[in-house]
Amino acid sequence: MGLESGDDAGVYRLSDDLALVQTVDFFTPIVDDPYAFGQIAAANALSDVYAMGGRPLTVLNLVGFSVARYGAETLAAILAGGADKVREAGAVIVGGHTIDDAEPKYGLAVTGLVDPGHIWTNRGARPGDVLILTKPIGTGVLSTALKRGLLGPEATRRMIEVMSTLNRAAAEAGREVGVHAATDVTGFGLLGHASHIARESGVALAIEAAAVPVLEGAREMAERDVFPGGSRANRRHYGPRVTFRRPLPEHEQMLLFDAVTSGGLLLVVAPDRAARLLDELASRGVTEARAIGRVLEGPAGHLFVE
């Protein structure tokens, strides 16, 4: 797997039963707490390996930071947050690279392992399959509200909790039950990432708007139009691929395009395995997973929101 399919990570076959999964991701602070920022950035980078059905193995830190401006203690807290998530994932940090940068940045280059016969891609969705989302959306609008001083402490705590949760348990449940396709929901938003599956699989998807889990407070901020620029860009770019089959308020439509950080997995599973997958997810602590739609025969690459 390389650049041709727009998948979540690259895959390089080493042998008939072993392949490397490689990805990289980093960004500027999304929350004020440096330790939480490190956790979120690490969970977000590790997620691409989980989205391919792989297991993270080794990690390299990527850091842009000014010690003179922010202090060594702040950098140490960022790295500690990332290191704790890497350990939780069962991977190891083997090095990294740091540059002096006035605008802080942190993330990971991750190498994982996967069985070439069991790689998850965005190409395998089949008509009749069920779409299951494992985390609520809304982190883009909430993180923007935080930057503007509009978000209370409880909503902030909950947002951080969701973004710093690894997709490890969700991936393990998917491997146990078996899925046809997968991706993780991040910067392109739910509809953007779903459209990649539809395009590459040559199918259409139907999304049930009322079934999509949304973080508490996100709808309120969406009504106030507190969206980041990435969400608006998603609406412009992916909007032509989406048909809303019933009237939805503009803010509800925008939430489905909202740029997510460290979101959940979107798993595509055969209809006769969907209930089992939801049970398996719940048993592993992924209690907010929901069935949010289904796969249709066509038109290829299009989304219908119901």
GROMACS .gro file of C-alpha atoms in nm:
model
  306
    1MET     CA    1   0.000   0.000   0.000
    2GLY     CA    2   0.141   0.339  -0.100
    3LEU     CA    3   0.018   0.678  -0.212
    4GLU     CA    4  -0.221   0.547  -0.475
    5SER     CA    5  -0.524   0.473  -0.252
    6GLY     CA    6  -0.506   0.751   0.005
    7ASP     CA    7  -0.506   0.494   0.285
    8ASP     CA    8  -0.417   0.572   0.646
    9ALA     CA    9  -0.063   0.430   0.634
   10GLY     CA   10   0.187   0.271   0.399
   11VAL     CA   11   0.246  -0.105   0.407
   12TYR     CA   12   0.565  -0.279   0.295
   13ARG     CA   13   0.566  -0.659   0.265
   14LEU     CA   14   0.867  -0.832   0.421
   15SER     CA   15   0.753  -1.192   0.371
   16ASP     CA   16   0.441  -1.393   0.300
   17ASP     CA   17   0.316  -1.348   0.657
   18LEU     CA   18   0.475  -1.023   0.771
   19ALA     CA   19   0.458  -0.659   0.660
   20LEU     CA   20   0.557  -0.320   0.801
   21VAL     CA   21   0.298  -0.046   0.854
   22GLN     CA   22   0.443   0.308   0.849
   23THR     CA   23   0.288   0.644   0.924
   24VAL     CA   24   0.374   0.991   1.058
   25ASP     CA   25   0.163   1.264   1.217
   26PHE     CA   26   0.230   1.578   1.421
   27PHE     CA   27   0.056   1.908   1.493
   28THR     CA   28   0.049   2.221   1.707
   29PRO     CA   29  -0.107   2.220   2.058
   30ILE     CA   30  -0.481   2.159   2.065
   31VAL     CA   31  -0.516   2.199   2.445
   32ASP     CA   32  -0.334   2.408   2.705
   33ASP     CA   33  -0.206   2.121   2.922
   34PRO     CA   34   0.130   2.002   2.778
   35TYR     CA   35   0.101   1.647   2.913
   36ALA     CA   36  -0.249   1.610   2.763
   37PHE     CA   37  -0.121   1.754   2.434
   38GLY     CA   38   0.149   1.487   2.426
   39GLN     CA   39  -0.106   1.213   2.492
   40ILE     CA   40  -0.343   1.336   2.222
   41ALA     CA   41  -0.071   1.378   1.959
   42ALA     CA   42   0.065   1.030   2.028
   43ALA     CA   43  -0.279   0.863   2.024
   44ASN     CA   44  -0.356   1.039   1.697
   45ALA     CA   45  -0.035   0.918   1.529
   46LEU     CA   46  -0.068   0.562   1.657
   47SER     CA   47  -0.425   0.547   1.527
   48ASP     CA   48  -0.319   0.515   1.163
   49VAL     CA   49  -0.152   0.181   1.238
   50TYR     CA   50  -0.465   0.056   1.413
   51ALA     CA   51  -0.675   0.170   1.116
   52MET     CA   52  -0.475  -0.068   0.893
   53GLY     CA   53  -0.533  -0.362   1.129
   54GLY     CA   54  -0.173  -0.342   1.252
   55ARG     CA   55   0.009  -0.334   1.585
   56PRO     CA   56   0.247  -0.045   1.666
   57LEU     CA   57   0.604  -0.159   1.723
   58THR     CA   58   0.854   0.132   1.729
   59VAL     CA   59   0.814   0.506   1.748
   60LEU     CA   60   1.027   0.815   1.670
   61ASN     CA   61   0.943   1.147   1.838
   62LEU     CA   62   0.906   1.456   1.616
   63VAL     CA   63   0.939   1.784   1.806
   64GLY     CA   64   0.944   2.153   1.720
   65PHE     CA   65   0.994   2.357   2.037
   66SER     CA   66   1.160   2.663   2.184
   67VAL     CA   67   1.303   2.587   2.528
   68ALA     CA   68   1.396   2.953   2.569
   69ARG     CA   69   1.034   3.060   2.521
   70TYR     CA   70   0.839   2.783   2.694
   71GLY     CA   71   1.084   2.614   2.931
   72ALA     CA   72   1.229   2.265   2.950
   73GLU     CA   73   0.959   2.156   3.197
   74THR     CA   74   0.689   2.211   2.936
   75LEU     CA   75   0.877   2.005   2.679
   76ALA     CA   76   0.934   1.730   2.934
   77ALA     CA   77   0.559   1.718   3.006
   78ILE     CA   78   0.474   1.690   2.635
   79LEU     CA   79   0.721   1.405   2.588
   80ALA     CA   80   0.598   1.231   2.905
   81GLY     CA   81   0.240   1.236   2.776
   82GLY     CA   82   0.347   1.088   2.446
   83ALA     CA   83   0.568   0.827   2.611
   84ASP     CA   84   0.286   0.708   2.837
   85LYS     CA   85   0.058   0.654   2.536
   86VAL     CA   86   0.331   0.472   2.347
   87ARG     CA   87   0.379   0.237   2.644
   88GLU     CA   88   0.004   0.185   2.665
   89ALA     CA   89   0.010   0.084   2.299
   90GLY     CA   90   0.280  -0.175   2.371
   91ALA     CA   91   0.532   0.004   2.148
   92VAL     CA   92   0.873   0.154   2.228
   93ILE     CA   93   1.033   0.492   2.157
   94VAL     CA   94   1.366   0.435   1.981
   95GLY     CA   95   1.467   0.794   1.906
   96GLY     CA   96   1.347   1.108   1.736
   97HIS     CA   97   1.441   1.454   1.618
   98THR     CA   98   1.393   1.803   1.765
   99ILE     CA   99   1.424   2.146   1.606
  100ASP     CA  100   1.412   2.490   1.766
  101ASP     CA  101   1.071   2.629   1.671
  102ALA     CA  102   0.878   2.923   1.816
  103GLU     CA  103   0.550   2.741   1.748
  104PRO     CA  104   0.540   2.410   1.940
  105LYS     CA  105   0.476   2.094   1.741
  106TYR     CA  106   0.476   1.731   1.849
  107GLY     CA  107   0.394   1.395   1.697
  108LEU     CA  108   0.529   1.054   1.605
  109ALA     CA  109   0.663   0.851   1.317
  110VAL     CA  110   0.530   0.502   1.384
  111THR     CA  111   0.629   0.162   1.248
  112GLY     CA  112   0.399  -0.133   1.309
  113LEU     CA  113   0.348  -0.492   1.201
  114VAL     CA  114   0.058  -0.652   1.016
  115ASP     CA  115  -0.019  -0.984   0.849
  116PRO     CA  116  -0.033  -0.910   0.472
  117GLY     CA  117  -0.336  -1.136   0.447
  118HIS     CA  118  -0.529  -0.934   0.704
  119ILE     CA  119  -0.457  -0.572   0.615
  120TRP     CA  120  -0.748  -0.334   0.654
  121THR     CA  121  -0.780  -0.086   0.368
  122ASN     CA  122  -1.041   0.159   0.246
  123ARG     CA  123  -1.115  -0.060  -0.056
  124GLY     CA  124  -1.311  -0.354   0.083
  125ALA     CA  125  -1.661  -0.219   0.158
  126ARG     CA  126  -1.943  -0.428   0.008
  127PRO     CA  127  -2.310  -0.342  -0.049
  128GLY     CA  128  -2.512  -0.435   0.257
  129ASP     CA  129  -2.220  -0.389   0.500
  130VAL     CA  130  -2.274  -0.194   0.821
  131LEU     CA  131  -2.072   0.114   0.925
  132ILE     CA  132  -1.963   0.129   1.288
  133LEU     CA  133  -1.802   0.439   1.442
  134THR     CA  134  -1.610   0.382   1.765
  135LYS     CA  135  -1.575   0.738   1.907
  136PRO     CA  136  -1.800   1.045   1.911
  137ILE     CA  137  -1.726   1.337   1.680
  138GLY     CA  138  -1.712   1.707   1.768
  139THR     CA  139  -1.352   1.759   1.879
  140GLY     CA  140  -1.288   2.020   1.611
  141VAL     CA  141  -1.567   2.253   1.720
  142LEU     CA  142  -1.492   2.194   2.090
  143SER     CA  143  -1.118   2.256   2.061
  144THR     CA  144  -1.194   2.579   1.875
  145ALA     CA  145  -1.434   2.676   2.154
  146LEU     CA  146  -1.157   2.607   2.404
  147LYS     CA  147  -0.920   2.839   2.218
  148ARG     CA  148  -1.186   3.111   2.232
  149GLY     CA  149  -1.247   3.067   2.604
  150LEU     CA  150  -1.598   2.930   2.552
  151LEU     CA  151  -1.557   2.576   2.688
  152GLY     CA  152  -1.615   2.483   3.051
  153PRO     CA  153  -1.384   2.255   3.254
  154GLU     CA  154  -1.604   1.943   3.236
  155ALA     CA  155  -1.648   1.964   2.858
  156THR     CA  156  -1.273   2.021   2.826
  157ARG     CA  157  -1.195   1.719   3.043
  158ARG     CA  158  -1.431   1.500   2.840
  159MET     CA  159  -1.287   1.619   2.507
  160ILE     CA  160  -0.933   1.542   2.625
  161GLU     CA  161  -1.043   1.200   2.749
  162VAL     CA  162  -1.186   1.106   2.408
  163MET     CA  163  -0.890   1.240   2.208
  164SER     CA  164  -0.630   1.071   2.428
  165THR     CA  165  -0.800   0.729   2.417
  166LEU     CA  166  -0.613   0.482   2.199
  167ASN     CA  167  -0.793   0.295   1.922
  168ARG     CA  168  -0.612  -0.020   2.036
  169ALA     CA  169  -0.919  -0.188   2.190
  170ALA     CA  170  -1.133  -0.099   1.887
  171ALA     CA  171  -0.874  -0.249   1.653
  172GLU     CA  172  -0.848  -0.564   1.863
  173ALA     CA  173  -1.226  -0.606   1.851
  174GLY     CA  174  -1.224  -0.558   1.475
  175ARG     CA  175  -0.953  -0.820   1.430
  176GLU     CA  176  -1.142  -1.063   1.652
  177VAL     CA  177  -1.466  -1.034   1.454
  178GLY     CA  178  -1.329  -0.950   1.107
  179VAL     CA  179  -1.404  -0.637   0.903
  180HIS     CA  180  -1.412  -0.565   0.530
  181ALA     CA  181  -1.265  -0.212   0.539
  182ALA     CA  182  -1.159   0.053   0.787
  183THR     CA  183  -1.026   0.404   0.834
  184ASP     CA  184  -0.981   0.639   1.125
  185VAL     CA  185  -1.174   0.964   1.146
  186THR     CA  186  -0.939   1.260   1.175
  187GLY     CA  187  -0.881   1.588   0.990
  188PHE     CA  188  -1.110   1.528   0.693
  189GLY     CA  189  -1.408   1.474   0.924
  190LEU     CA  190  -1.654   1.186   0.932
  191LEU     CA  191  -1.795   1.251   0.585
  192GLY     CA  192  -1.454   1.314   0.431
  193HIS     CA  193  -1.304   0.988   0.554
  194ALA     CA  194  -1.625   0.798   0.475
  195SER     CA  195  -1.611   0.931   0.119
  196HIS     CA  196  -1.261   0.784   0.080
  197ILE     CA  197  -1.401   0.439   0.159
  198ALA     CA  198  -1.688   0.493  -0.085
  199ARG     CA  199  -1.454   0.610  -0.362
  200GLU     CA  200  -1.191   0.340  -0.324
  201SER     CA  201  -1.447   0.060  -0.276
  202GLY     CA  202  -1.662   0.170  -0.570
  203VAL     CA  203  -1.974   0.197  -0.356
  204ALA     CA  204  -2.199   0.458  -0.195
  205LEU     CA  205  -2.259   0.499   0.176
  206ALA     CA  206  -2.573   0.595   0.368
  207ILE     CA  207  -2.508   0.774   0.699
  208GLU     CA  208  -2.783   0.806   0.960
  209ALA     CA  209  -2.723   1.151   1.109
  210ALA     CA  210  -2.920   1.080   1.427
  211ALA     CA  211  -2.712   0.768   1.496
  212VAL     CA  212  -2.374   0.946   1.489
  213PRO     CA  213  -2.239   0.992   1.844
  214VAL     CA  214  -2.152   1.356   1.922
  215LEU     CA  215  -1.958   1.490   2.218
  216GLU     CA  216  -2.162   1.680   2.476
  217GLY     CA  217  -2.148   2.053   2.412
  218ALA     CA  218  -2.050   2.018   2.046
  219ARG     CA  219  -2.398   2.089   1.914
  220GLU     CA  220  -2.424   2.402   2.127
  221MET     CA  221  -2.091   2.531   1.994
  222ALA     CA  222  -2.188   2.429   1.640
  223GLU     CA  223  -2.507   2.638   1.667
  224ARG     CA  224  -2.279   2.931   1.755
  225ASP     CA  225  -2.073   2.856   1.442
  226VAL     CA  226  -1.754   2.790   1.640
  227PHE     CA  227  -1.586   2.580   1.371
  228PRO     CA  228  -1.216   2.562   1.279
  229GLY     CA  229  -1.104   2.649   0.927
  230GLY     CA  230  -1.042   2.281   0.853
  231SER     CA  231  -1.410   2.198   0.902
  232ARG     CA  232  -1.513   2.468   0.657
  233ALA     CA  233  -1.256   2.343   0.407
  234ASN     CA  234  -1.398   1.991   0.444
  235ARG     CA  235  -1.746   2.121   0.369
  236ARG     CA  236  -1.625   2.294   0.052
  237HIS     CA  237  -1.421   1.997  -0.070
  238TYR     CA  238  -1.644   1.702   0.021
  239GLY     CA  239  -1.983   1.874   0.004
  240PRO     CA  240  -2.038   1.794  -0.366
  241ARG     CA  241  -2.007   1.423  -0.282
  242VAL     CA  242  -2.285   1.437  -0.021
  243THR     CA  243  -2.664   1.437  -0.062
  244PHE     CA  244  -2.875   1.522   0.242
  245ARG     CA  245  -3.193   1.322   0.198
  246ARG     CA  246  -3.387   1.522   0.453
  247PRO     CA  247  -3.349   1.880   0.577
  248LEU     CA  248  -3.082   1.918   0.844
  249PRO     CA  249  -2.995   2.246   1.014
  250GLU     CA  250  -2.671   2.392   0.880
  251HIS     CA  251  -2.486   2.340   1.209
  252GLU     CA  252  -2.586   1.971   1.212
  253GLN     CA  253  -2.453   1.932   0.859
  254MET     CA  254  -2.130   2.108   0.954
  255LEU     CA  255  -2.074   1.873   1.250
  256LEU     CA  256  -2.056   1.582   1.007
  257PHE     CA  257  -1.775   1.766   0.824
  258ASP     CA  258  -1.603   1.877   1.146
  259ALA     CA  259  -1.227   1.828   1.143
  260VAL     CA  260  -1.154   1.565   1.408
  261THR     CA  261  -0.835   1.512   1.608
  262SER     CA  262  -0.762   1.157   1.728
  263GLY     CA  263  -1.107   1.030   1.639
  264GLY     CA  264  -1.238   0.677   1.634
  265LEU     CA  265  -1.221   0.400   1.378
  266LEU     CA  266  -1.486   0.370   1.109
  267LEU     CA  267  -1.523  -0.006   1.066
  268VAL     CA  268  -1.710  -0.167   0.775
  269VAL     CA  269  -1.845  -0.508   0.870
  270ALA     CA  270  -2.073  -0.771   0.719
  271PRO     CA  271  -2.434  -0.729   0.839
  272ASP     CA  272  -2.438  -1.068   1.009
  273ARG     CA  273  -2.133  -0.969   1.217
  274ALA     CA  274  -2.234  -0.615   1.314
  275ALA     CA  275  -2.409  -0.706   1.641
  276ARG     CA  276  -2.118  -0.927   1.743
  277LEU     CA  277  -1.871  -0.649   1.668
  278LEU     CA  278  -2.067  -0.401   1.880
  279ASP     CA  279  -2.074  -0.655   2.165
  280GLU     CA  280  -1.701  -0.717   2.128
  281LEU     CA  281  -1.630  -0.344   2.132
  282ALA     CA  282  -1.841  -0.294   2.444
  283SER     CA  283  -1.670  -0.583   2.621
  284ARG     CA  284  -1.334  -0.413   2.560
  285GLY     CA  285  -1.453  -0.080   2.697
  286VAL     CA  286  -1.543   0.088   2.366
  287THR     CA  287  -1.889   0.171   2.495
  288GLU     CA  288  -1.971   0.465   2.268
  289ALA     CA  289  -1.940   0.270   1.943
  290ARG     CA  290  -2.250   0.296   1.726
  291ALA     CA  291  -2.379   0.157   1.397
  292ILE     CA  292  -2.421   0.474   1.189
  293GLY     CA  293  -2.508   0.355   0.840
  294ARG     CA  294  -2.471   0.104   0.562
  295VAL     CA  295  -2.305   0.044   0.226
  296LEU     CA  296  -2.504   0.085  -0.097
  297GLU     CA  297  -2.434  -0.032  -0.451
  298GLY     CA  298  -2.381   0.318  -0.592
  299PRO     CA  299  -2.321   0.575  -0.727
  300ALA     CA  300  -1.958   0.509  -0.646
  301GLY     CA  301  -1.796   0.756  -0.410
  302HIS     CA  302  -2.117   0.927  -0.305
  303LEU     CA  303  -2.263   0.969   0.045
  304PHE     CA  304  -2.629   0.996   0.141
  305VAL     CA  305  -2.713   1.145   0.480
  306GLU     CA  306  -3.049   1.028   0.613
   0.00000   0.00000   0.00000
